Amino acid sequence: MKLHTHSTWMFIALAVATTTAQAEDNYTLYGKARMSVNSSDNGSTRANDVASNSSRLGFKGTEDLGNGLRAIFQMETLVTMDGSDTLLFGTPRNSYIGLAGGFGTLMLGNHDNPYKIATSKLDNWSDSMGDFNAMIGNVSGATTPFNEREPNSINYWSQKMNGLQFKAAYRLDETDSVNRDRYSANATYDNGPFYVGVAYEKHREDNVSGASGNDTDGLTIGAAYAFNEEKTKLGLIYESLSEDNINSVLDRDLWYLALAHKIGNNTFKVAYANAGDNDTGNNTGADWYVLGLDHALSKRTSLYALYAATENDAGAKYGLGTGGSSGNVKNSTAGLDLSTFSVGINHDF
C-alpha cells in the first residue's frame, strides 16, 4: 500500500510539473537532493549509514493581480531519499500563501522564523552532518529550540532598501488552556561583501525549568565579510538564550566562527562553535567543530567530504547533525563526545 501511495504522489508531481510548464512560466517545480554516507561515533559505538540530509521537493508560483500586487504561494515537503520514512509529504517545510507588493510581503503558513533567517547564510555546512543547527538555537537539556520553522504563523517581510530589510513573524499556539504564542523579528543588511543580521525571539510560557508562566528569549547577532575577490568568506555569530525570572538550562551564551576559501572548483570550509555553561551549574558547555572540502562538479551538483565533532562537558548533551537528516546523532547521555566522517553529494534543480 505504501508503494502505491508513493507512486501516486510522484505521478501527481510529474503531472503538475508538465501542466504548469505548458501553461504559464511563473509556476516552478524545484528541489534539493542531499545524500551522504556517514561513519558516526555516538560516544559508545560506531555506526555506518546512508542518510538523506534535508532533501526536499517543492512547488512555488506567483500571479500578477495588477497595480503592482502579486499573489504568491509555496508548498514544500521533506523528502527522505534513503527510504527511512514516507518518501513525500511526511514533514512539511516552508509552505505558505500570501500577497506581495510595494508594501512588502505578507505570508500565512509554515515558515522559517526571522530568528533563523538572520544567521542562516553563515552556516557553511548547511544540510549536512556539519550543519550548525546542532548548536545554534539549541541548549543541552532543553527541548525548545529557537532556530526553527514555525507552523500557524503570520509573516511580514519589508522591501529591501539599499540592502536593509526587516522581517517579523507571529506564531499562534492555537490551544485554549495556555498562551504559548511566539514572536520573532530581525533586521538584516546585505550589501556587497558585507552582511549583518540581528534577531530577537520570545516564546510565551515555554516553562523549560518547569516553573509555570515563564517566557524564554533568544538574541542572535551575525556578521559576514567576503574578501580576496570574494573567494574568502568569514562569518561570526553571537547567541544568547535565557528563561525569564529564573536560572535554568536555557540560560547560555554561544559563539560561532566560520571560514570558507575557494580555489578553482574546490572550497575549503571550517567552522567552530563554543557553548558556554548554562546557569544551572558548571560543566554544561560544549565545543563543536567541522572541517572539510566541497568540490563543484557544476553549478547545481557538488561532492563533499567532512569531519565533524561535538565535545561535551561532563554535564552537557549536545548532539551532531541536523534534525532534517536521517543520520543525525542524538545524545541523551551527558558528557559523551560525538564525531562523524561524512562523504556526500548535493544536487539542486
Short mmCIF file of C-alpha atoms in Angstrom, two decimals:
data_model
loop_
_atom_site.label_atom_id
_atom_site.label_comp_id
_atom_site.label_asym_id
_atom_site.label_seq_id
_atom_site.Cartn_x
_atom_site.Cartn_y
_atom_site.Cartn_z
CA MET A 1 0.00 0.00 0.00
CA LYS A 2 2.86 2.37 0.82
CA LEU A 3 4.46 1.73 -2.57
CA HIS A 4 1.18 2.56 -4.28
CA THR A 5 0.94 5.82 -2.30
CA HIS A 6 4.47 6.82 -3.28
CA SER A 7 3.76 6.11 -6.95
CA THR A 8 0.54 8.13 -6.84
CA TRP A 9 2.22 11.21 -5.39
CA MET A 10 5.10 11.01 -7.85
CA PHE A 11 2.61 10.82 -10.70
CA ILE A 12 0.78 13.88 -9.39
CA ALA A 13 4.06 15.80 -9.09
CA LEU A 14 5.08 14.97 -12.65
CA ALA A 15 1.63 15.79 -14.00
CA VAL A 16 1.57 19.16 -12.25
CA ALA A 17 5.08 20.00 -13.47
CA THR A 18 4.19 19.15 -17.08
CA THR A 19 0.90 21.07 -16.99
CA THR A 20 2.33 24.22 -15.45
CA ALA A 21 5.33 24.24 -17.76
CA GLN A 22 2.94 24.28 -20.72
CA ALA A 23 0.51 26.78 -19.19
CA GLU A 24 2.43 29.60 -17.50
CA ASP A 25 6.05 30.33 -16.76
CA ASN A 26 5.52 31.67 -13.22
CA TYR A 27 4.98 28.24 -11.63
CA THR A 28 8.04 26.21 -10.71
CA LEU A 29 8.81 22.68 -9.60
CA TYR A 30 12.09 22.68 -7.64
CA GLY A 31 14.04 20.54 -5.23
CA LYS A 32 17.28 19.77 -3.44
CA ALA A 33 18.70 16.25 -3.26
CA ARG A 34 21.08 15.77 -0.30
CA MET A 35 22.61 12.33 0.34
CA SER A 36 25.67 11.18 2.28
CA VAL A 37 27.47 8.10 3.59
CA ASN A 38 28.38 8.57 7.25
CA SER A 39 30.54 6.77 9.78
CA SER A 40 29.45 8.16 13.16
CA ASP A 41 30.53 7.59 16.76
CA ASN A 42 27.85 8.33 19.37
CA GLY A 43 30.28 8.16 22.26
CA SER A 44 29.97 4.45 22.86
CA THR A 45 29.54 2.71 19.49
CA ARG A 46 30.29 3.46 15.83
CA ALA A 47 27.65 3.01 13.10
CA ASN A 48 27.68 3.45 9.33
CA ASP A 49 24.67 4.71 7.41
CA VAL A 50 23.38 6.22 4.18
CA ALA A 51 21.45 9.38 5.06
CA SER A 52 19.13 11.89 3.43
CA ASN A 53 20.07 15.37 4.69
CA SER A 54 17.05 17.68 4.47
CA SER A 55 16.32 16.69 0.86
CA ARG A 56 13.19 18.48 -0.33
CA LEU A 57 10.67 18.92 -3.14
CA GLY A 58 8.50 21.96 -3.71
CA PHE A 59 6.12 23.90 -5.94
CA LYS A 60 6.01 27.68 -5.99
CA GLY A 61 4.49 30.40 -8.10
CA THR A 62 3.04 33.88 -8.44
CA GLU A 63 0.04 35.52 -10.08
CA ASP A 64 0.03 39.13 -11.21
CA LEU A 65 -3.05 40.82 -9.71
CA GLY A 66 -2.38 44.24 -11.24
CA ASN A 67 -1.32 47.56 -9.75
CA GLY A 68 1.95 46.04 -8.52
CA LEU A 69 0.20 43.39 -6.40
CA ARG A 70 1.05 39.67 -6.70
CA ALA A 71 -0.34 36.52 -5.14
CA ILE A 72 2.42 34.13 -4.05
CA PHE A 73 2.47 30.55 -2.83
CA GLN A 74 4.87 27.75 -1.99
CA MET A 75 4.34 24.11 -0.95
CA GLU A 76 7.47 22.29 0.18
CA THR A 77 7.98 18.91 1.84
CA LEU A 78 10.88 16.96 3.29
CA VAL A 79 11.88 14.01 1.07
CA THR A 80 13.51 11.02 2.77
CA MET A 81 15.52 9.63 -0.13
CA ASP A 82 17.14 6.85 1.91
CA GLY A 83 13.85 5.00 2.49
CA SER A 84 13.85 5.58 6.25
CA ASP A 85 10.34 7.12 6.19
CA THR A 86 7.49 8.05 3.88
CA LEU A 87 9.00 9.43 0.70
CA LEU A 88 6.77 12.50 0.30
CA PHE A 89 4.56 14.72 2.46
CA GLY A 90 5.86 13.35 5.73
CA THR A 91 7.26 16.57 7.22
CA PRO A 92 6.19 19.97 5.84
CA ARG A 93 8.85 22.59 5.16
CA ASN A 94 8.35 26.23 4.14
CA SER A 95 4.76 26.29 2.82
CA TYR A 96 2.61 29.39 2.60
CA ILE A 97 0.26 31.62 0.62
CA GLY A 98 0.35 35.39 0.61
CA LEU A 99 0.49 38.76 -1.13
CA ALA A 100 3.48 40.81 -2.28
CA GLY A 101 3.71 44.39 -3.49
CA GLY A 102 5.10 47.81 -2.71
CA PHE A 103 4.22 47.32 0.97
CA GLY A 104 6.44 44.22 1.21
CA THR A 105 5.39 40.58 1.56
CA LEU A 106 2.71 39.06 3.81
CA MET A 107 2.53 35.27 4.19
CA LEU A 108 0.39 32.79 6.13
CA GLY A 109 1.61 29.26 6.78
CA ASN A 110 4.64 27.29 7.96
CA HIS A 111 7.95 29.15 7.57
CA ASP A 112 11.47 29.60 8.92
CA ASN A 113 11.24 32.24 11.64
CA PRO A 114 13.10 35.56 11.28
CA TYR A 115 15.41 34.46 14.10
CA LYS A 116 16.60 31.52 12.00
CA ILE A 117 16.80 33.53 8.77
CA ALA A 118 19.03 36.20 10.35
CA THR A 119 22.10 33.91 10.51
CA SER A 120 21.23 31.03 8.15
CA LYS A 121 23.59 32.21 5.38
CA LEU A 122 26.53 31.89 7.81
CA ASP A 123 26.04 28.11 8.06
CA ASN A 124 28.74 26.97 5.62
CA TRP A 125 27.87 23.25 6.01
CA SER A 126 24.06 23.51 5.93
CA ASP A 127 22.02 20.40 5.08
CA SER A 128 24.84 18.06 6.13
CA MET A 129 26.24 16.34 9.20
CA GLY A 130 28.18 19.57 9.77
CA ASP A 131 25.06 21.76 10.00
CA PHE A 132 25.39 24.38 12.74
CA ASN A 133 21.86 23.65 13.98
CA ALA A 134 23.47 21.07 16.25
CA MET A 135 24.48 24.10 18.35
CA ILE A 136 22.79 27.30 17.16
CA GLY A 137 19.35 27.72 18.77
CA ASN A 138 19.78 24.58 20.88
CA VAL A 139 20.68 24.07 24.51
CA SER A 140 21.84 20.95 26.31
CA GLY A 141 18.98 19.60 28.41
CA ALA A 142 16.29 21.84 26.87
CA THR A 143 13.65 20.75 24.35
CA THR A 144 12.69 24.15 22.96
CA PRO A 145 14.91 25.17 20.03
CA PHE A 146 14.90 28.72 18.64
CA ASN A 147 16.44 28.19 15.19
CA GLU A 148 13.39 26.54 13.65
CA ARG A 149 10.40 26.63 11.33
CA GLU A 150 7.12 27.91 12.80
CA PRO A 151 3.67 26.50 11.92
CA ASN A 152 0.46 28.56 12.18
CA SER A 153 2.45 31.74 11.59
CA ILE A 154 1.83 35.21 10.17
CA ASN A 155 4.96 36.54 8.44
CA TYR A 156 5.78 40.03 7.17
CA TRP A 157 8.89 40.97 5.17
CA SER A 158 9.64 44.55 4.21
CA GLN A 159 11.02 45.61 0.85
CA LYS A 160 14.82 45.80 0.66
CA MET A 161 16.10 49.38 0.98
CA ASN A 162 19.77 49.77 0.00
CA GLY A 163 20.49 46.31 1.39
CA LEU A 164 18.44 46.80 4.58
CA GLN A 165 15.41 44.59 5.27
CA PHE A 166 13.11 43.81 8.22
CA LYS A 167 11.20 40.60 8.91
CA ALA A 168 8.66 39.78 11.62
CA ALA A 169 6.54 36.74 12.49
CA TYR A 170 3.81 35.86 14.98
CA ARG A 171 3.07 32.19 15.66
CA LEU A 172 -0.30 31.31 17.18
CA ASP A 173 -0.22 28.43 19.66
CA GLU A 174 -3.89 27.54 18.95
CA THR A 175 -4.60 25.95 22.34
CA ASP A 176 -7.25 27.08 24.84
CA SER A 177 -5.55 26.19 28.12
CA VAL A 178 -2.37 28.29 27.84
CA ASN A 179 -0.94 31.08 25.69
CA ARG A 180 2.27 29.78 24.13
CA ASP A 181 2.40 32.15 21.18
CA ARG A 182 5.79 33.13 19.74
CA TYR A 183 7.16 36.42 18.39
CA SER A 184 10.21 36.75 16.15
CA ALA A 185 11.82 39.71 14.35
CA ASN A 186 15.06 40.55 12.58
CA ALA A 187 16.91 43.29 10.75
CA THR A 188 19.48 42.40 8.07
CA TYR A 189 21.90 44.39 5.97
CA ASP A 190 23.22 42.63 2.85
CA ASN A 191 25.27 44.81 0.52
CA GLY A 192 28.34 43.72 -1.46
CA PRO A 193 30.89 41.92 0.70
CA PHE A 194 29.17 42.84 3.98
CA TYR A 195 26.34 41.07 5.77
CA VAL A 196 24.91 41.76 9.24
CA GLY A 197 21.85 40.17 10.85
CA VAL A 198 20.27 40.84 14.25
CA ALA A 199 17.25 38.94 15.58
CA TYR A 200 15.16 38.61 18.73
CA GLU A 201 12.54 35.98 19.59
CA LYS A 202 10.20 35.37 22.53
CA HIS A 203 8.39 32.12 23.40
CA ARG A 204 5.44 32.62 25.73
CA GLU A 205 5.26 30.22 28.69
CA ASP A 206 7.83 27.71 27.46
CA ASN A 207 8.31 26.57 31.06
CA VAL A 208 11.70 24.97 30.35
CA SER A 209 12.52 24.83 34.06
CA GLY A 210 9.03 23.58 34.96
CA ALA A 211 8.12 26.90 36.54
CA SER A 212 4.65 27.81 35.25
CA GLY A 213 4.34 31.03 33.29
CA ASN A 214 7.99 31.57 32.38
CA ASP A 215 8.81 33.01 28.95
CA THR A 216 12.03 32.27 27.08
CA ASP A 217 14.04 34.70 24.95
CA GLY A 218 16.66 34.45 22.22
CA LEU A 219 19.01 37.12 20.84
CA THR A 220 21.39 36.49 17.96
CA ILE A 221 23.84 38.73 16.08
CA GLY A 222 25.67 37.54 12.97
CA ALA A 223 28.14 39.19 10.61
CA ALA A 224 29.97 38.07 7.47
CA TYR A 225 32.58 39.59 5.19
CA ALA A 226 33.83 38.36 1.81
CA PHE A 227 37.29 39.42 0.63
CA ASN A 228 40.08 38.30 -1.73
CA GLU A 229 37.69 38.94 -4.66
CA GLU A 230 35.02 37.15 -2.60
CA LYS A 231 36.97 33.88 -2.70
CA THR A 232 37.38 34.00 1.08
CA LYS A 233 34.41 34.40 3.43
CA LEU A 234 34.46 34.87 7.18
CA GLY A 235 31.41 34.63 9.45
CA LEU A 236 30.81 35.26 13.16
CA ILE A 237 27.72 34.70 15.34
CA TYR A 238 26.92 35.50 18.97
CA GLU A 239 23.79 33.99 20.52
CA SER A 240 22.25 34.42 23.97
CA LEU A 241 19.28 32.34 25.18
CA SER A 242 17.51 32.76 28.52
CA GLU A 243 14.46 31.91 30.58
CA ASP A 244 12.75 34.81 32.36
CA ASN A 245 12.69 35.13 36.15
CA ILE A 246 14.84 32.08 36.88
CA ASN A 247 18.24 30.48 36.25
CA SER A 248 17.67 27.41 34.06
CA VAL A 249 19.26 25.13 31.48
CA LEU A 250 18.19 27.58 28.76
CA ASP A 251 20.42 30.37 30.08
CA ARG A 252 23.58 30.15 27.99
CA ASP A 253 25.76 32.10 25.54
CA LEU A 254 27.35 30.77 22.32
CA TRP A 255 29.99 31.91 19.84
CA TYR A 256 30.33 30.59 16.28
CA LEU A 257 33.09 31.23 13.74
CA ALA A 258 33.18 30.02 10.11
CA LEU A 259 35.72 30.36 7.30
CA ALA A 260 35.43 29.31 3.64
CA HIS A 261 38.15 29.67 0.98
CA LYS A 262 37.61 28.88 -2.71
CA ILE A 263 40.35 27.68 -5.05
CA GLY A 264 39.02 26.86 -8.50
CA ASN A 265 36.15 24.38 -8.12
CA ASN A 266 37.19 23.48 -4.57
CA THR A 267 36.05 25.24 -1.40
CA PHE A 268 37.76 24.52 1.92
CA LYS A 269 35.41 25.10 4.87
CA VAL A 270 35.94 25.13 8.63
CA ALA A 271 33.61 26.13 11.45
CA TYR A 272 33.81 26.20 15.25
CA ALA A 273 31.27 26.86 17.99
CA ASN A 274 31.56 27.14 21.76
CA ALA A 275 28.50 26.91 24.00
CA GLY A 276 29.14 28.26 27.48
CA ASP A 277 27.87 26.78 30.73
CA ASN A 278 24.19 27.34 31.47
CA ASP A 279 23.09 28.96 34.73
CA THR A 280 22.29 25.67 36.48
CA GLY A 281 25.95 24.82 37.02
CA ASN A 282 29.43 24.24 35.63
CA ASN A 283 30.48 21.67 33.01
CA THR A 284 27.33 22.14 30.88
CA GLY A 285 29.01 23.65 27.82
CA ALA A 286 30.43 22.11 24.65
CA ASP A 287 32.84 22.64 21.77
CA TRP A 288 31.76 21.79 18.21
CA TYR A 289 33.77 21.90 15.02
CA VAL A 290 33.67 20.78 11.40
CA LEU A 291 36.18 20.88 8.56
CA GLY A 292 36.10 19.58 5.01
CA LEU A 293 36.24 20.14 1.27
CA ASP A 294 33.41 20.86 -1.17
CA HIS A 295 34.06 20.19 -4.88
CA ALA A 296 31.72 21.72 -7.50
CA LEU A 297 31.06 19.43 -10.45
CA SER A 298 28.72 22.04 -11.97
CA LYS A 299 26.57 24.96 -10.84
CA ARG A 300 23.97 22.52 -9.48
CA THR A 301 25.95 19.45 -8.39
CA SER A 302 28.74 19.08 -5.83
CA LEU A 303 30.64 16.44 -3.88
CA TYR A 304 32.00 16.93 -0.36
CA ALA A 305 33.84 15.23 2.45
CA LEU A 306 33.79 16.49 6.04
CA TYR A 307 34.68 15.58 9.60
CA ALA A 308 32.54 16.96 12.42
CA ALA A 309 32.70 16.52 16.19
CA THR A 310 30.90 17.62 19.33
CA GLU A 311 32.90 17.56 22.57
CA ASN A 312 30.53 17.77 25.53
CA ASP A 313 31.49 18.81 29.04
CA ALA A 314 30.63 16.34 31.81
CA GLY A 315 27.09 17.72 32.20
CA ALA A 316 26.26 18.53 28.54
CA LYS A 317 24.16 16.62 25.98
CA TYR A 318 24.66 18.42 22.66
CA GLY A 319 24.19 16.28 19.53
CA LEU A 320 25.55 16.28 16.00
CA GLY A 321 23.95 16.90 12.60
CA THR A 322 20.60 18.50 11.81
CA GLY A 323 17.02 17.43 12.56
CA GLY A 324 16.29 17.12 8.84
CA SER A 325 18.97 14.42 8.46
CA SER A 326 18.21 10.74 8.99
CA GLY A 327 21.86 10.37 10.02
CA ASN A 328 21.87 12.90 12.87
CA VAL A 329 23.46 11.71 16.11
CA LYS A 330 21.18 12.35 19.09
CA ASN A 331 22.58 12.47 22.59
CA SER A 332 20.69 11.55 25.78
CA THR A 333 23.76 10.89 27.95
CA ALA A 334 25.75 13.76 29.43
CA GLY A 335 29.47 14.01 28.77
CA LEU A 336 29.69 11.98 25.56
CA ASP A 337 31.96 13.08 22.70
CA LEU A 338 30.41 12.57 19.25
CA SER A 339 32.05 12.51 15.82
CA THR A 340 31.29 11.67 12.20
CA PHE A 341 33.10 11.34 8.89
CA SER A 342 30.70 12.09 6.03
CA VAL A 343 31.02 11.92 2.25
CA GLY A 344 28.09 13.34 0.31
CA ILE A 345 26.59 14.55 -2.96
CA ASN A 346 24.23 17.52 -3.45
CA HIS A 347 22.12 18.45 -6.47
CA ASP A 348 19.72 21.38 -6.91
CA PHE A 349 17.05 21.71 -9.57
#
